[in-house]
Coordinates of N, CA, C and O in Angstrom, one line a residue:
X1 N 0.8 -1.2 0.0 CA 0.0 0.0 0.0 C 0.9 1.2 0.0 O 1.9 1.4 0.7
X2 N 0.5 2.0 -0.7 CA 1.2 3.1 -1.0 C 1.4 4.4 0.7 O 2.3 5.3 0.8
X3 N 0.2 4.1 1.8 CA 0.5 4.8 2.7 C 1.1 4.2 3.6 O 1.4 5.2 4.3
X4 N 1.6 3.2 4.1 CA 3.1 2.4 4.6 C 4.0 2.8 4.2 O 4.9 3.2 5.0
X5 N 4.1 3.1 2.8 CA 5.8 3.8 1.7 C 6.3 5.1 2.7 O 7.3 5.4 3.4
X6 N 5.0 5.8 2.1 CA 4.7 7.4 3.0 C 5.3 7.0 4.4 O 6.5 7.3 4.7
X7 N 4.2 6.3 5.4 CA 4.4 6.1 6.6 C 5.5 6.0 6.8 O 5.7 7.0 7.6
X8 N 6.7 5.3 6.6 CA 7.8 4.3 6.5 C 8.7 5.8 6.6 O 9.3 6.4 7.5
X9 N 8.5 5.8 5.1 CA 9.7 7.3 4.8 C 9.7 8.3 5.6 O 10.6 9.2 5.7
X10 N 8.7 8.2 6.3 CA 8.6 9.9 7.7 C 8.9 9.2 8.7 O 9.1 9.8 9.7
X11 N 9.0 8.4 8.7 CA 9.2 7.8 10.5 C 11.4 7.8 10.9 O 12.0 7.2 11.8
X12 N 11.7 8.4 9.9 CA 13.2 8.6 10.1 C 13.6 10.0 9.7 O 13.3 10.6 8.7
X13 N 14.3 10.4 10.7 CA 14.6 11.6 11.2 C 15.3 12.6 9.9 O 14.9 13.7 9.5
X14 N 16.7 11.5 9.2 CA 17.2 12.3 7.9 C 16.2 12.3 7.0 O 16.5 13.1 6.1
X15 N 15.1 11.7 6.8 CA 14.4 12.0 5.4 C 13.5 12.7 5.9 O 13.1 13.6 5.1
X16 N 13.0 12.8 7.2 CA 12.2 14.1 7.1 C 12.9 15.6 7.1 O 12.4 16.7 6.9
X17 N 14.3 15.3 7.6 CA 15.0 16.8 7.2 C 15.4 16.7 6.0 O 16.3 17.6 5.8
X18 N 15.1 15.8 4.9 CA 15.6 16.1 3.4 C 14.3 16.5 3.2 O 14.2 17.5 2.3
X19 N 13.3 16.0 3.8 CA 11.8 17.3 2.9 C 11.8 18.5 3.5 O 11.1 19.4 2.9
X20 N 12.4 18.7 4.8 CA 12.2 20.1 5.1 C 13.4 20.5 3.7 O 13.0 20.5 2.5
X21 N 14.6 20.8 4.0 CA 15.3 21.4 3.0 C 14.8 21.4 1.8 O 15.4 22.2 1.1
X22 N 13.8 20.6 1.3 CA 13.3 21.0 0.2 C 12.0 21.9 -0.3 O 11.6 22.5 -1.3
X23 N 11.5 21.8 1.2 CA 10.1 22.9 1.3 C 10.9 23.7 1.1 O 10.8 24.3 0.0
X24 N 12.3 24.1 2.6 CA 12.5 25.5 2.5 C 12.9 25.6 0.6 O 12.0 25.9 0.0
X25 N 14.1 25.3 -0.1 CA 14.4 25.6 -1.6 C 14.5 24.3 -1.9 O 15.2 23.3 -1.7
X26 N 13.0 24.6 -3.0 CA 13.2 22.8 -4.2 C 13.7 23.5 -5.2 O 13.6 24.7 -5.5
X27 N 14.4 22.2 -5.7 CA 14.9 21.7 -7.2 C 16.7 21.9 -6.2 O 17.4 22.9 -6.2
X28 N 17.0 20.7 -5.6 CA 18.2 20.5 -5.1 C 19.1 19.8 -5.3 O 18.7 18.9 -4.6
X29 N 20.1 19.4 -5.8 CA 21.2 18.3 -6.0 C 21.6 17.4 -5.2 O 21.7 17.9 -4.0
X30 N 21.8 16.5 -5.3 CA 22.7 15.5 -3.8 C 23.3 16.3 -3.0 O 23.0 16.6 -1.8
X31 N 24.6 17.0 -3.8 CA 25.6 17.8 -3.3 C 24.5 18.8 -2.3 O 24.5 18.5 -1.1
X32 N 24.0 19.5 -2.5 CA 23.3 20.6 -2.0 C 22.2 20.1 -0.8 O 21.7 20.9 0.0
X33 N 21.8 18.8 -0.9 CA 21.1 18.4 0.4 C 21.9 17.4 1.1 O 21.3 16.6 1.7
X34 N 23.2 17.2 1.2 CA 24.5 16.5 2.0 C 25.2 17.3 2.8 O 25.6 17.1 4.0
X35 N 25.4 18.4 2.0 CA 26.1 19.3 2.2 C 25.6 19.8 4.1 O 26.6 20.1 4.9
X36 N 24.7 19.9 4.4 CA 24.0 20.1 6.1 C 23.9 18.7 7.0 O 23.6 18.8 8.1
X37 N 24.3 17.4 6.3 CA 24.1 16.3 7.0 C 25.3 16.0 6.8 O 26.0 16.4 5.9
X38 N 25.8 15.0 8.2 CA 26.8 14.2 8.6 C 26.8 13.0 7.9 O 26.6 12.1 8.7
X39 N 27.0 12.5 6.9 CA 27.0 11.3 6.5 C 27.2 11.3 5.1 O 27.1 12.3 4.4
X40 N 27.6 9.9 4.6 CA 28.0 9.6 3.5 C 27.3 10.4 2.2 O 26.2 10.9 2.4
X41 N 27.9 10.6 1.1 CA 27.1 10.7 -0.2 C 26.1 9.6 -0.4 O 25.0 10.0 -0.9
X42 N 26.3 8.3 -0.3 CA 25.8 7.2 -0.5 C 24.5 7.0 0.3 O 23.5 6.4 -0.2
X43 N 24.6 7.4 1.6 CA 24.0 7.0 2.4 C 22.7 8.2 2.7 O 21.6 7.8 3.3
X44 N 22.9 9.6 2.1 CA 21.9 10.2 1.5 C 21.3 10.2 0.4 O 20.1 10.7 0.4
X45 N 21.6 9.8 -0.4 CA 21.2 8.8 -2.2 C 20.4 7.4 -1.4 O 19.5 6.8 -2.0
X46 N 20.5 7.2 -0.6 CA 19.7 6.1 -0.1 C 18.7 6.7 0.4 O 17.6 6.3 0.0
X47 N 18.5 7.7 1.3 CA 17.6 8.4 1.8 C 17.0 8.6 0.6 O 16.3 7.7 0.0
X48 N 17.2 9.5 0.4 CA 16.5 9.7 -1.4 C 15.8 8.9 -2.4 O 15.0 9.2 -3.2
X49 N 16.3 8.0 -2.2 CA 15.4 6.8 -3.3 C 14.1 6.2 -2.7 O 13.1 5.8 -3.2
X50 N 14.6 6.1 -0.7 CA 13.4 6.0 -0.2 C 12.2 7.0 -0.2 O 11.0 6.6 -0.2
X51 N 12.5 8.1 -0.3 CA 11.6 9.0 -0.6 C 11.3 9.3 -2.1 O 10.2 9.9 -2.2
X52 N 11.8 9.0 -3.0 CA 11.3 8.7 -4.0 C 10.6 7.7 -4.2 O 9.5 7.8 -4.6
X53 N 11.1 6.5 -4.0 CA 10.1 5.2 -4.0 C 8.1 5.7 -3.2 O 6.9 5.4 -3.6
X54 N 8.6 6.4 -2.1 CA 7.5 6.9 -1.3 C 6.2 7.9 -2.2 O 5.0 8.0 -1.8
X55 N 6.8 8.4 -3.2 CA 6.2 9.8 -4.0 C 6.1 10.7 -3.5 O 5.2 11.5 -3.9
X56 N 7.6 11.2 -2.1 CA 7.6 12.3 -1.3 C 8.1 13.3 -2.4 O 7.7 14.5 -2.6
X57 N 9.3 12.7 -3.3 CA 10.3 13.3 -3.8 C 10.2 12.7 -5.3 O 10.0 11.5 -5.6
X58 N 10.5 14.1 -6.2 CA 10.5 13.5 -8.1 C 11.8 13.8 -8.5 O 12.1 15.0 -8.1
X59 N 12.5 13.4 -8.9 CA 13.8 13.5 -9.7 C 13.6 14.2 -10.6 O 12.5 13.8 -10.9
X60 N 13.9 15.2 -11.5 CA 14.6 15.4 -12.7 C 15.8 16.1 -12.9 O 16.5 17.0 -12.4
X61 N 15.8 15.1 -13.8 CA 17.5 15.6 -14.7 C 17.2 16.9 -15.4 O 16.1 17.3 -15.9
X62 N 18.5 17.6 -15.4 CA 18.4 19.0 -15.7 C 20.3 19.1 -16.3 O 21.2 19.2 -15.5
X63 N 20.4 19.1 -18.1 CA 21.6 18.7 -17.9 C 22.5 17.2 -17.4 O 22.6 16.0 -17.7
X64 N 23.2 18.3 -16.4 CA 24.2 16.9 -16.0 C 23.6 16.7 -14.4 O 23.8 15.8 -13.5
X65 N 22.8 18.0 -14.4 CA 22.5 17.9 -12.5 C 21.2 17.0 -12.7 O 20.5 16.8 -13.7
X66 N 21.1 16.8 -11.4 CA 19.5 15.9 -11.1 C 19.3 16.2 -9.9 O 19.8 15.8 -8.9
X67 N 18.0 17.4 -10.1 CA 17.4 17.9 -9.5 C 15.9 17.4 -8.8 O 15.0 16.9 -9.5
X68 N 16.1 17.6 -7.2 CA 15.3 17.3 -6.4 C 13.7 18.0 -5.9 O 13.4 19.2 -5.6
X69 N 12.9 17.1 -6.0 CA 11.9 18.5 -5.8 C 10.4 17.5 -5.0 O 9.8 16.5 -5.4
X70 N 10.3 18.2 -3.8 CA 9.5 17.9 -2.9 C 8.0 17.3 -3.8 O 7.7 17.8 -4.9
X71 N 7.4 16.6 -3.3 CA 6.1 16.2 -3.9 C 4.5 16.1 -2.7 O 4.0 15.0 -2.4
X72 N 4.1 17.1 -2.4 CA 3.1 17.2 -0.9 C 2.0 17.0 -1.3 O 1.0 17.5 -0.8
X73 N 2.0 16.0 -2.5 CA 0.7 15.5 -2.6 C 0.2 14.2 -1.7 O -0.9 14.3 -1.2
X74 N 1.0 13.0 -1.4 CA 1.4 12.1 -0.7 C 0.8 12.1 1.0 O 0.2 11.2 1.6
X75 N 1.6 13.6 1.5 CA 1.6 14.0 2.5 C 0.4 14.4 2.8 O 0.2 14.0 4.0
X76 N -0.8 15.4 2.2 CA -2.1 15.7 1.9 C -2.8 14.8 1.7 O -4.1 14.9 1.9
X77 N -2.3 13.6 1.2 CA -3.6 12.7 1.2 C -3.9 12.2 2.4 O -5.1 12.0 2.7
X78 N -2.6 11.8 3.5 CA -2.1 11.1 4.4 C -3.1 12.3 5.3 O -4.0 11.7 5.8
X79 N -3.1 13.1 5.5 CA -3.5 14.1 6.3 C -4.9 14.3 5.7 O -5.3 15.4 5.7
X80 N -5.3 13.8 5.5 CA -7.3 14.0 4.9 C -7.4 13.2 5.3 O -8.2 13.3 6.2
X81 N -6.7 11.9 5.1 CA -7.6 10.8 5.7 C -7.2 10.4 6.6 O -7.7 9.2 6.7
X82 N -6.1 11.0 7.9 CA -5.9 10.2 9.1 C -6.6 11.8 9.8 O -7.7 11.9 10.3
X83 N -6.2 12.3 9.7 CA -5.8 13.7 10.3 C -7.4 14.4 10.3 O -8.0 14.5 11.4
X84 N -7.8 14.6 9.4 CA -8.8 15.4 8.9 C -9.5 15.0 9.7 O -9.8 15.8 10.6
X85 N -10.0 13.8 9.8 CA -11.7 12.8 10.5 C -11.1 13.2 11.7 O -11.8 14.2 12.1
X86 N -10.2 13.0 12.7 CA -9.9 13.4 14.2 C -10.2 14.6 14.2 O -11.0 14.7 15.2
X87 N -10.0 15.8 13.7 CA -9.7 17.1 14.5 C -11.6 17.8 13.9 O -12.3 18.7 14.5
X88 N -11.9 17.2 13.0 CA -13.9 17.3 12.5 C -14.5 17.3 14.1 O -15.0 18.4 14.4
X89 N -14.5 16.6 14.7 CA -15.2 16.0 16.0 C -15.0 17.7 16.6 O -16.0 18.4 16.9
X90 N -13.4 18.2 16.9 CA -13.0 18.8 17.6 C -13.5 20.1 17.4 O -14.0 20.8 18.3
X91 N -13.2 20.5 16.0 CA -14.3 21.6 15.4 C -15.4 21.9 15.6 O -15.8 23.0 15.9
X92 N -16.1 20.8 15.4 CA -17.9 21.1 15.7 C -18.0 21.2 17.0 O -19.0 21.9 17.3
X93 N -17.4 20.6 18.3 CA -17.5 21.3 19.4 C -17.4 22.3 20.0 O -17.8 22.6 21.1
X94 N -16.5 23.2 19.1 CA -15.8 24.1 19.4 C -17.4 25.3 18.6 O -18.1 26.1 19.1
X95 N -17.4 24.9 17.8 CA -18.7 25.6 17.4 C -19.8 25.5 17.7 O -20.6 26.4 17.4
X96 N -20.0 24.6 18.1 CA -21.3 23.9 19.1 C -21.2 25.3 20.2 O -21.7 26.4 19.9
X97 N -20.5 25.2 21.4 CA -19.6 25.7 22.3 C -20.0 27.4 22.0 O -20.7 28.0 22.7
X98 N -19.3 27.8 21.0 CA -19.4 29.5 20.9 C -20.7 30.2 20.3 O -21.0 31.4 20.2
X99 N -21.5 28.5 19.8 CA -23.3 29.2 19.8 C -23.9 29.3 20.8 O -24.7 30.2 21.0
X100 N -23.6 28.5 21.8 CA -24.0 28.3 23.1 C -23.6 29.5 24.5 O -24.0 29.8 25.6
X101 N -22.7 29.8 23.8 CA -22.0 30.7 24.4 C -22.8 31.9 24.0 O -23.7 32.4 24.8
X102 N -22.6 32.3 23.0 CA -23.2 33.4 22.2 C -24.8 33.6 22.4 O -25.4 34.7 22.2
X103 N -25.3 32.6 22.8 CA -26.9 32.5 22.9 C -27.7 33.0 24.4 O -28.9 32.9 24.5

């Protein structure tokens, strides 16, 4: 299932700081998202393919570079359908609440 991939890929600390770095500036190179992390070249190209495999993250080639670029559609679906139905409840009380108040 494609929300496990998702799941999977957020549940570790460096791939979720490779999508922040990419919120803050997409279209990034290896070099340019290694460059803030302690660890191998290799071992962030690994990070990366998991997040690619995930549909967090799209490759394209540009030239000779191959550029990085966040993908938050993945993350929005994940959040409608875990997220959304929990905090619905919490709203309508809250509105319930300031009619009642108001009345």
């Amino acid at each position: 299932m494609e929300e496990d991939a998702v799941f999977k890929a957020l549940a570790d600390r460096t791939r979720r700081h490779l999508l922040d770095a990419l919120f803050a500036r997409d279209g990034q190179t290896l070099t340019e998202l290694e460059s803030d992390l302690d660890m191998t070249r290799f071992s962030v190209s690994k990070h990366l393919r998991q997040l690619e495999e995930a549909g967090l993250v799209v490759a394209v080639r540009s030239g000779r570079k191959k550029l990085h670029y966040l993908n938050p559609v993945p993350i929005r679906l994940i959040h409608d359908r875990w997220i959304d139905k929990f905090t619905e409840q919490q709203i309508s009380a809250l509105t319930e609440l300031k009619k009642d108040l108001e009345s």
